[in-house]
Coordinates of C-alpha atoms and ligand atoms in Angstrom, one line a residue:
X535 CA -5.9 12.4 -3.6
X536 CA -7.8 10.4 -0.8
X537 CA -7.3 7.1 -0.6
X538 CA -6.1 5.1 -3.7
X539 CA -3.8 3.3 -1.3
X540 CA -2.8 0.2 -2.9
X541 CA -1.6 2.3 -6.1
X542 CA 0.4 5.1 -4.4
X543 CA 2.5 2.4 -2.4
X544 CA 3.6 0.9 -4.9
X545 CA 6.9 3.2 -4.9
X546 CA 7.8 2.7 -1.5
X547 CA 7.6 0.3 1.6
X548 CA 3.9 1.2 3.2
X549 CA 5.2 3.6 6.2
X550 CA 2.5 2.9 8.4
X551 CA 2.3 -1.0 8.7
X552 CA 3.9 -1.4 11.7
X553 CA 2.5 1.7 13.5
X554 CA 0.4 -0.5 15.7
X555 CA 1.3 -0.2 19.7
X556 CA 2.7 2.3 22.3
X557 CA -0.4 4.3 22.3
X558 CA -0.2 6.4 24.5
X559 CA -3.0 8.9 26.1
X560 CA -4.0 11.8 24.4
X561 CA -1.8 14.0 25.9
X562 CA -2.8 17.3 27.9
X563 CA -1.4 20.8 28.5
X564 CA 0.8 19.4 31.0
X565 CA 2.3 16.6 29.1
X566 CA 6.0 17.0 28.4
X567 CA 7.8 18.0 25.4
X568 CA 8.8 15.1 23.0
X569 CA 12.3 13.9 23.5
X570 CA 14.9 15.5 21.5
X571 CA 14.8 15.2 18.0
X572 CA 18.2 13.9 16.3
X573 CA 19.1 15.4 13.2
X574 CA 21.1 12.4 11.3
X575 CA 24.7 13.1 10.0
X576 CA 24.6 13.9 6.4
X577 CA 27.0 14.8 3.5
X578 CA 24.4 15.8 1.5
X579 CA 25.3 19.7 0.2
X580 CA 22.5 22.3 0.4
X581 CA 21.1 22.8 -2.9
X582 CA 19.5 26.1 -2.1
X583 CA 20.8 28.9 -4.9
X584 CA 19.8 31.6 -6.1
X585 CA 20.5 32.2 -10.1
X586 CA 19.6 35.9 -11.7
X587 CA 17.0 34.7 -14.0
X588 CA 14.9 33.0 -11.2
X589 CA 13.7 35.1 -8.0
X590 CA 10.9 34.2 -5.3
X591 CA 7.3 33.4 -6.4
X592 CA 4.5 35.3 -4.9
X593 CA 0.8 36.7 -4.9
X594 CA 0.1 39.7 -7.6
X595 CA -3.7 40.3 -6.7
X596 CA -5.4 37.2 -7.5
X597 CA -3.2 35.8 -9.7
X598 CA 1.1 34.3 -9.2
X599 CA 3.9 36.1 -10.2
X600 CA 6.6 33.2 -11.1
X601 CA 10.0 34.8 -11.9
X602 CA 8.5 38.2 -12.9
X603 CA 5.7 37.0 -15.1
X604 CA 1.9 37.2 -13.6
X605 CA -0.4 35.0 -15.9
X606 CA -2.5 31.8 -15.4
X607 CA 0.0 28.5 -14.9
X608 CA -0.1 24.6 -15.3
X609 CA 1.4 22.3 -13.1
X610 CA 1.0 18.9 -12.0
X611 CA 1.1 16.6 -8.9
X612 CA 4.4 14.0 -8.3
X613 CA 3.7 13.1 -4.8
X614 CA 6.5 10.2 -5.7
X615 CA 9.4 12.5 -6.9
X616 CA 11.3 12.8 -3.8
X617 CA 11.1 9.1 -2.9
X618 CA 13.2 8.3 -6.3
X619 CA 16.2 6.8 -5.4
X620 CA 18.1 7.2 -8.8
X621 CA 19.0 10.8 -10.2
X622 CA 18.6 10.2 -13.4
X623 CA 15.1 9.3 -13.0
X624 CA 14.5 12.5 -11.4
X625 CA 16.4 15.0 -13.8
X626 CA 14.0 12.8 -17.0
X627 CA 10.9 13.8 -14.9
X628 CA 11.5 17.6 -14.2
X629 CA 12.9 18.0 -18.0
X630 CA 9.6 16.3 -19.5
X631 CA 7.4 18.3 -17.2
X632 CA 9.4 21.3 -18.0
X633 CA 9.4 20.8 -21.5
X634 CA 5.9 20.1 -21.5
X635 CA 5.4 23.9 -20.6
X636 CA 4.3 23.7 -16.6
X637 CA 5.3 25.2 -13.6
X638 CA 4.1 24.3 -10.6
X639 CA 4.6 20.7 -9.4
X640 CA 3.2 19.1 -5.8
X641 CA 5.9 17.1 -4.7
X642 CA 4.9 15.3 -0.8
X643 CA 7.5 16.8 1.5
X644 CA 6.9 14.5 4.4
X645 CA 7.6 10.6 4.8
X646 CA 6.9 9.4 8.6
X647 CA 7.5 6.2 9.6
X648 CA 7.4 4.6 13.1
X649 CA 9.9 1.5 12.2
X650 CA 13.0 2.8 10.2
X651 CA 13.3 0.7 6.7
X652 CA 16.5 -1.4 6.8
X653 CA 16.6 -1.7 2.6
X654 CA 16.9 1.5 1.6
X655 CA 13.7 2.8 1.2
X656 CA 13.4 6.6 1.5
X657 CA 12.3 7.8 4.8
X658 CA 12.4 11.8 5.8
X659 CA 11.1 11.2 9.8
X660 CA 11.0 8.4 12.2
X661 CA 8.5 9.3 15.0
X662 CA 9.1 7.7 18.3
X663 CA 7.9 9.0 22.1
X664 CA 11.5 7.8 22.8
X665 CA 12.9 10.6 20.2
X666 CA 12.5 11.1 16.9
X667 CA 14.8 11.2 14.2
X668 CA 14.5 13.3 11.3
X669 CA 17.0 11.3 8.2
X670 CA 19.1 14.0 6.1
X671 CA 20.9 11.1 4.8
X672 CA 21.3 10.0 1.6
X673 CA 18.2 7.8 2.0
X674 CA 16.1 10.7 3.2
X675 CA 16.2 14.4 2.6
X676 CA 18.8 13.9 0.7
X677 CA 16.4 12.9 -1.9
X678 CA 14.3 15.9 -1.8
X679 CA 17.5 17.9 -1.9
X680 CA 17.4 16.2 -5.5
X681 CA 14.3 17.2 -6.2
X682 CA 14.8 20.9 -5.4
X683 CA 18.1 21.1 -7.4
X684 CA 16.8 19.3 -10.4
X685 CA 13.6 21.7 -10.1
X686 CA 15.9 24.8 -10.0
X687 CA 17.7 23.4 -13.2
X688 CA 14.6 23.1 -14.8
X689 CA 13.0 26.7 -14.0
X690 CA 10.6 24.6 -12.0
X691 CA 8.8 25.8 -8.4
X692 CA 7.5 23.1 -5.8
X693 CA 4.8 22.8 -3.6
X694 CA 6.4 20.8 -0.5
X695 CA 4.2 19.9 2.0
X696 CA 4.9 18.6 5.6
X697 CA 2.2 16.2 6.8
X698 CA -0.5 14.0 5.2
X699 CA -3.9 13.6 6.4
X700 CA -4.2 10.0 5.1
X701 CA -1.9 7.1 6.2
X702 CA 0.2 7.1 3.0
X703 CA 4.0 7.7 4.0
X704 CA 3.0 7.9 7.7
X705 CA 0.5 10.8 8.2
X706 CA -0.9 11.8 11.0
X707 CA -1.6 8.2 12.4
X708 CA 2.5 8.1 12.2
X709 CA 2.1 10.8 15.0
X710 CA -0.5 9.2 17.0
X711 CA 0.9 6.2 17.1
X712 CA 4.1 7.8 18.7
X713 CA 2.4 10.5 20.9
X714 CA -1.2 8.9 21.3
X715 CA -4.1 10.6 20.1
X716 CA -5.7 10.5 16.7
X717 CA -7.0 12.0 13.6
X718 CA -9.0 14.7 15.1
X719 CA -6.3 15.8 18.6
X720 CA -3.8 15.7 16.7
X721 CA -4.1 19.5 15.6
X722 CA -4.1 19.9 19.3
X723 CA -1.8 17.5 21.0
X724 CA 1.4 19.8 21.6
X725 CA 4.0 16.6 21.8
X726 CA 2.6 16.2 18.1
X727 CA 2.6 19.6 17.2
X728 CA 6.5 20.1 18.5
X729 CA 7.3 17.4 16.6
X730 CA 5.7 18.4 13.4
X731 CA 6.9 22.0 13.9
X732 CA 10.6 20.4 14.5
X733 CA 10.1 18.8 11.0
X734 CA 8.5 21.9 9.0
X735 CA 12.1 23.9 10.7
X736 CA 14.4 20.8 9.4
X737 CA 12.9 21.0 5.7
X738 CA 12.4 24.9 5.9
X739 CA 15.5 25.9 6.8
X740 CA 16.8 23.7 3.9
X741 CA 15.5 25.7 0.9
X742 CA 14.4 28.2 2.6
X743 CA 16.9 30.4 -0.2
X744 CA 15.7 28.4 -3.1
X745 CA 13.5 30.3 -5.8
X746 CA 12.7 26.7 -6.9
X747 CA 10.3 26.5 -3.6
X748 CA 7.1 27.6 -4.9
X749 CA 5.2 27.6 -1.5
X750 CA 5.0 25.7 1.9
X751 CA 2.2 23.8 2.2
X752 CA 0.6 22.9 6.2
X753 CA -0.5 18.8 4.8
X754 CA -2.4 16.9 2.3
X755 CA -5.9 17.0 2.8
X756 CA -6.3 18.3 6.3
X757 CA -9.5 17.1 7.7
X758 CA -11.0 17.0 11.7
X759 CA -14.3 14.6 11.4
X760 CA -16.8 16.2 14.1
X761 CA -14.1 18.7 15.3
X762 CA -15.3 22.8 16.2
X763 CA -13.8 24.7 13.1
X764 CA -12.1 26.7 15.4
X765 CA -9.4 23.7 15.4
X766 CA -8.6 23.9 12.0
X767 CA -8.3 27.4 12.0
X768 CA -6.0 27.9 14.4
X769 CA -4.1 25.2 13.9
X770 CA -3.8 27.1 10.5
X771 CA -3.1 30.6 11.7
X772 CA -0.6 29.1 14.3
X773 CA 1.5 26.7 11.8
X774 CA 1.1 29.2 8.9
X775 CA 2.6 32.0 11.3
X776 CA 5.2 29.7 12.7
X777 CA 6.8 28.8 8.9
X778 CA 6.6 32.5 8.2
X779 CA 9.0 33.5 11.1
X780 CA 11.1 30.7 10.3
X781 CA 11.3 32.1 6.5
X782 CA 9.3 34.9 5.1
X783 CA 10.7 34.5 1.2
X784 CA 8.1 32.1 0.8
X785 CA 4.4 31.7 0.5
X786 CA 2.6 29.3 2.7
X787 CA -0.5 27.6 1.9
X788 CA -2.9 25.0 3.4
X789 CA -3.3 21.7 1.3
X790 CA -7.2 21.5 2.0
X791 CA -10.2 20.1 -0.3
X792 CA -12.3 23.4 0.0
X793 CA -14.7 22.6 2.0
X794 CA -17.6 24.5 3.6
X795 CA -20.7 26.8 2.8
X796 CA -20.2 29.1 -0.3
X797 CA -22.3 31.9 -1.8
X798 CA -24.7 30.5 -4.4
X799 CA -23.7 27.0 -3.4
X800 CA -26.3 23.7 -4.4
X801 CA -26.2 22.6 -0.7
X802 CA -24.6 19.5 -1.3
X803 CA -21.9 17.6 1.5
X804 CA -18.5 19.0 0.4
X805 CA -20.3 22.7 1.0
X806 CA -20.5 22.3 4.7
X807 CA -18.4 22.2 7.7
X808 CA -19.5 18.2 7.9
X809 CA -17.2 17.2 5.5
X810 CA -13.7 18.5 6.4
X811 CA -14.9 20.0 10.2
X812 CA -13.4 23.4 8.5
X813 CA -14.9 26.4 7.1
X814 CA -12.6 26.9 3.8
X815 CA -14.6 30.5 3.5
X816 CA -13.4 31.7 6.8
X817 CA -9.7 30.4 6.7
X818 CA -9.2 32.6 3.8
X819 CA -8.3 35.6 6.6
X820 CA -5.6 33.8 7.9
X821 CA -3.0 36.5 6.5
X822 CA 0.3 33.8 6.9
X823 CA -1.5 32.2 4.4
X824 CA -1.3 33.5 1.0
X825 CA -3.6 31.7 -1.4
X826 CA -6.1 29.3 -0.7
X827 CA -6.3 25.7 -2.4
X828 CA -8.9 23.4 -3.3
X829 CA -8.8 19.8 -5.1
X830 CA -11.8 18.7 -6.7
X831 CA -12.9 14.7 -6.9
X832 CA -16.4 14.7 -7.6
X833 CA -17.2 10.5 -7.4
X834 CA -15.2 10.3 -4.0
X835 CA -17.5 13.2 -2.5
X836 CA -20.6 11.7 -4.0
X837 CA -21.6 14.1 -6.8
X838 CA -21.9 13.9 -10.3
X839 CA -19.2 14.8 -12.1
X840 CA -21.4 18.0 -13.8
X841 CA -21.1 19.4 -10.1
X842 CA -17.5 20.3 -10.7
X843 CA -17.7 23.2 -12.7
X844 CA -19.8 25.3 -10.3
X845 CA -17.1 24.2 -7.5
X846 CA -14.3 25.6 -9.4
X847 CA -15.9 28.7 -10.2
X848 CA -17.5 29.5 -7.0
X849 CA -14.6 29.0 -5.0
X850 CA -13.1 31.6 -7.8
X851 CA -15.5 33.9 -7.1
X852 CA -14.7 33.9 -3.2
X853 CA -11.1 34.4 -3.9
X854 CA -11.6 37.0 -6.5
X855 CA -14.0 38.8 -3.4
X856 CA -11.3 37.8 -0.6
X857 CA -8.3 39.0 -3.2
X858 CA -6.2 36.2 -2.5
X859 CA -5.4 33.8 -5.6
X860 CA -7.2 30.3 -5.7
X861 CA -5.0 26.8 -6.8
X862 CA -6.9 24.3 -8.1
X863 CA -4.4 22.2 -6.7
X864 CA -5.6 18.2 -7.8
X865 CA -8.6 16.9 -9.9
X866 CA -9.2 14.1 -11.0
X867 CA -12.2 12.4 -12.7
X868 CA -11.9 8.5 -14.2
X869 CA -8.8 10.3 -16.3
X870 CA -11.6 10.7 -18.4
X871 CA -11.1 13.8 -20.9
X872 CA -14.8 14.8 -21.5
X873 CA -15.3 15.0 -17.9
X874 CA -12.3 16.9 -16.7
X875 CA -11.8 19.1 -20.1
X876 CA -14.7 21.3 -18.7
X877 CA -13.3 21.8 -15.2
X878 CA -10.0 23.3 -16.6
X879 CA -11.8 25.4 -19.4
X880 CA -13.9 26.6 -16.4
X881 CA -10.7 27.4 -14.0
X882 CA -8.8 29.2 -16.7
X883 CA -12.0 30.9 -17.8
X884 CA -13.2 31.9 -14.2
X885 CA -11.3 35.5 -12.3
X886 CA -9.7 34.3 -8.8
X887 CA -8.3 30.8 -10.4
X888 CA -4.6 31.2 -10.8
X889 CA -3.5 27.8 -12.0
X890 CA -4.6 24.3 -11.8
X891 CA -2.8 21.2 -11.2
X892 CA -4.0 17.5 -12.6
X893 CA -3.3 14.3 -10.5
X894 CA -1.4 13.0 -11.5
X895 CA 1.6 13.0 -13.4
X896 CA 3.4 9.7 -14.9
X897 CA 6.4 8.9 -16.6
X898 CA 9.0 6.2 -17.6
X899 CA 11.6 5.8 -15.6
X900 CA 15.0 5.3 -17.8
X901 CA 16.7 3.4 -14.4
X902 CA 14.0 0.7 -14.4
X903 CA 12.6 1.5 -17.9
X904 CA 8.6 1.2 -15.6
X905 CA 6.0 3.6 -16.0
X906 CA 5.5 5.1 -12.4
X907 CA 2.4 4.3 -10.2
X908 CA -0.9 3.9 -11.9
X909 CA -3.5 4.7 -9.4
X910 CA -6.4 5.3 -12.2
X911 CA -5.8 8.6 -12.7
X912 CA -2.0 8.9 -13.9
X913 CA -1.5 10.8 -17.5
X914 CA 1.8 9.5 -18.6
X915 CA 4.0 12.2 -20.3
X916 CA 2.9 12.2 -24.3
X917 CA 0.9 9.1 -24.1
X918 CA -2.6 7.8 -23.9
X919 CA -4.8 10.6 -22.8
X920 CA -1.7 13.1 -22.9
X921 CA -2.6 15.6 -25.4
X922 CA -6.5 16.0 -24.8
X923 CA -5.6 15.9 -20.6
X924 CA -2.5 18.2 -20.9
X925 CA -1.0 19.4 -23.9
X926 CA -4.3 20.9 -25.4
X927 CA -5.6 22.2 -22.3
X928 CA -1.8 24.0 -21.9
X929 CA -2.3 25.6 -25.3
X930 CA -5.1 26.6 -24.8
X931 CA -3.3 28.3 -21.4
X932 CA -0.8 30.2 -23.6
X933 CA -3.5 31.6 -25.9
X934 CA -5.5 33.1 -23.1
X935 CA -2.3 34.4 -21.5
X936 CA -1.3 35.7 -24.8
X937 CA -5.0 37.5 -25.5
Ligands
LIG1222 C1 31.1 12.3 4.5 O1 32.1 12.2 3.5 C2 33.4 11.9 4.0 C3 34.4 12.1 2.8 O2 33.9 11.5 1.6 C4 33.3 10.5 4.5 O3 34.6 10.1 5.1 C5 32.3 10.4 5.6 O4 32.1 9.1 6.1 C6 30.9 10.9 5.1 N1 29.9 10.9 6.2 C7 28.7 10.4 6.1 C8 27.9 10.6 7.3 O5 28.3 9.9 5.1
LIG1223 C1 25.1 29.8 -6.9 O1 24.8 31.0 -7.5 C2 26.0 31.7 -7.8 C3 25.7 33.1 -8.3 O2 24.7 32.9 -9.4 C4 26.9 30.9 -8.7 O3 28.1 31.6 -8.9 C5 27.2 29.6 -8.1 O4 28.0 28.8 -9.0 C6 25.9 28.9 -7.8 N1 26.3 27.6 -7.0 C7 25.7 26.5 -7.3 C8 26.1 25.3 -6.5 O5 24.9 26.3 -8.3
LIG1224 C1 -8.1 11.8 7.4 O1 -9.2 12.6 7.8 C2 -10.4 11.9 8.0 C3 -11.4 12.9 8.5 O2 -11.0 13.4 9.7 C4 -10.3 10.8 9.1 O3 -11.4 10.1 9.2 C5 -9.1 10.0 8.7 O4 -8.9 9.1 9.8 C6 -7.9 10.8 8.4 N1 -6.9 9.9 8.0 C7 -5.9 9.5 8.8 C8 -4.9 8.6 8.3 O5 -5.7 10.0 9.9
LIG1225 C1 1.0 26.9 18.5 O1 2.0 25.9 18.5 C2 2.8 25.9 19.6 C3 3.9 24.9 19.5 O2 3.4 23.7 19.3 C4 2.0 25.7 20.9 O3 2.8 25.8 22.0 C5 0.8 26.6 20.9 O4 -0.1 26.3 22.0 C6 0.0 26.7 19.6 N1 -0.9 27.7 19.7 C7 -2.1 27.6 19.3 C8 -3.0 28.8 19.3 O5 -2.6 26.5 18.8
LIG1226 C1 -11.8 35.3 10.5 O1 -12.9 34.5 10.3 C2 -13.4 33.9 11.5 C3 -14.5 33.0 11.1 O2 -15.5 33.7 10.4 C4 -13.7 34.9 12.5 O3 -14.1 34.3 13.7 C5 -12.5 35.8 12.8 O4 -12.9 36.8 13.6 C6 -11.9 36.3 11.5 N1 -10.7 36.9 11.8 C7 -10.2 38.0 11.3 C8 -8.9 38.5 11.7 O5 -10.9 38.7 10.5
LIG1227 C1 -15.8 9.6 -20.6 O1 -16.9 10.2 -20.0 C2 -18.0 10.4 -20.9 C3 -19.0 11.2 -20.2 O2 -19.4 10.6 -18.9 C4 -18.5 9.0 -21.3 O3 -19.6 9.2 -22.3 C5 -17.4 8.3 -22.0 O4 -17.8 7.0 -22.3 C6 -16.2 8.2 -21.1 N1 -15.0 7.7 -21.8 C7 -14.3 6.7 -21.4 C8 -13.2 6.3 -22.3 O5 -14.6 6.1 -20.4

């Protein structure tokens, strides 16, 4: 999701408040490495495990094959589940959305700060021209270590990204306000892109043994306002590449909208290269990637919310063509039933959609006994809009895979 800030920081200390100061030039070809990156002392254990039931997820044509089975799946989004701090929180979470008869859930595998929080808030990387720090402790990785085990109890598979576009838990202005730059160099600036990669190796080489990883995923929302698509794409196929030598169990996808110029498309702004600089059409040859993504908010891009249907089932039709399955990865639409009710008939219904993912999931934390952050579109687990959002629209999943 784009920009619902004040809602999604209501978990967890706004990273990027103090990112202001030590900008530093865009740096060039010749610029030096970052300093060495510290890798904290932790006695976290590696969760990673393998049981016989459960084996690595992957592409079957255009559709996912999830411990042997090949069918259409639900799943959600819980950008918020590794920043729990309590255990028991997480295990109620991952049960529910188990029980609720999902698969897939988004979980946001990156957490950048420039200023390390003294009071316990989670943090995952510190970024800093003077070195950078990435935090397996306790308050850190060792939180998405949670995630991953209680996910692998639950016969769960994650989506962990490694960047966000927007500001939320750091992003990308976290980067350029330790190396310089901004928004749009940063796919180029190489003290970044170290940095990033030395991140995407510390998580990676975490899990990278752990069925419960569902795929890798390049950021949230990648976007390069006025930038060539060439930078995009290569920053893509070069990431994308780089995650597969590090651990080829795994799919890797990108995190993007779907933007760009499709067959039969209306014409309309999130159809060309304008709104994301990238040509979603084009990336879809980059072979380290393995199924394409796109999220679909109609209001934030300026359309009626009618226009969504066609967008799920064109950009179907182009992974159906390109044979590479397509995640409809977050929608959301006023959490207003009789608006997005037609978007997940049309995304099960259309040949090239594999699954589909709502934002975003919400539940009641038993440590706190609060519901967890309300950003307008939250469906909290068997209340409210719960069974015409999510329970009916899963049933109506398990018929069509039953047909
Ligand atoms: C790791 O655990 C040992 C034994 O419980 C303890 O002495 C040590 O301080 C811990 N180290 C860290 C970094 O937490
Ligand atoms: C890992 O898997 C093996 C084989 O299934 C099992 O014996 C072992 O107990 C598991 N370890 C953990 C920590 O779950
Ligand atoms: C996200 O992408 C847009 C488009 O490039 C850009 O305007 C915005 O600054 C980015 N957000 C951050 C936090 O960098
Ligand atoms: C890929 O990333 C590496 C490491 O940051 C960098 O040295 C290289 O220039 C990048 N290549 C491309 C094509 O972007
Ligand atoms: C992928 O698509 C881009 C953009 O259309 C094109 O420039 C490039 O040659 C293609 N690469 C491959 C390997 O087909
Ligand atoms: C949901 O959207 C429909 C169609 O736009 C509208 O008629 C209805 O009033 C909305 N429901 C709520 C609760 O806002």
């Amino acid at each position: 999701m784009k920009n619902l800030t004040a809602a999604f920081l209501s978990l967890a200390t706004a990273a990027s408040a103090s990112c202001v100061g030590s900008k530093i030039p865009t740096t060039s070809s010749t610029a030096v490495a970052a300093q060495p990156t510290t890798v904290s002392s932790s006695n976290v254990t590696n969760p990673s495990n393998s049981s016989a039931s459960s084996s690595f997820a992957k592409t079957n044509g255009v559709l996912f094959d999830i411990d042997g089975v090949s069918e259409y799946f639900a799943g959600t989004n819980c950008y918020w589940c590794g920043f729990l701090t309590e255990n028991g929180d997480v295990d109620l979470v991952f049960s529910d959305i188990a029980a609720s008869g999902m698969k897939i859930v988004r979980v946001w595998g990156f957490n950048d700060v420039n200023t390390k929080p003294t009071d316990g808030t989670v943090w995952y990387q510190y970024l800093s021209a003077e070195g950078s720090e990435i935090n397996t402790g306790v308050d850190g990785l060792g939180r998405l270590d949670y995630v991953v085990q209680a996910a692998e109890a639950n016969g769960l598979k994650l989506i962990i990204n490694f960047v966000n576009n927007w500001s939320d838990y750091g992003g990308i202005a976290a980067y350029s306000s330790a190396f310089g730059g901004d928004a749009t160099t940063w796919y180029t600036n190489l003290v970044a892109q170290n940095q990033y990669q030395a991140y995407i190796e510390a998580v990676v080489s975490r899990y990278s043994e752990s069925t419960a990883v569902f795929a890798w995923e390049l950021a949230n929302e990648p976007r390069c306002d006025g930038c060539d698509v060439s930078v995009i794409y290569n920053w893509a196929a070069n990431t994308s590449a780089y995650i597969k030598s590090l651990d080829s169990n795994h799919m890797v996808t990108m995190g993007d909208e779907g933007f760009g110029p499709l067959d039969g498309d209306d014409g309309s702004y999130p159809y060309t290269t304008s709104a994301g600089g990238y040509t979603w059409r084009s990336n879809m040859n980059i072979t380290t990637l393995d199924f394409a993504t796109l999220h679909l908010y109609p209001d934030s891009w300026g359309q009626d919310y009618s226009w969504g249907t066609p967008w799920v089932e064109l950009h179907g039709a182009a992974c159906a063509a390109e044979g590479k399955p397509c995640l409809l990865e977050e929608y959301g639409g006023n959490n207003n039933c009789t608006i997005e009710n037609p978007w997940q008939d049309a995304a099960l219904a259309t040949d090239g959609i594999a699954a589909d993912m709502f934002w975003q999931y919400g539940d009641t934390l038993p440590s706190s006994g609060s519901q967890t952050s309300d950003d307008g579109n939250t469906v909290y687990y068997k209340q409210g809009n719960w069974d015409c959002m999510v329970a009916d629209h899963i049933t109506d999943i398990k018929a069509a895979n039953a047909a």
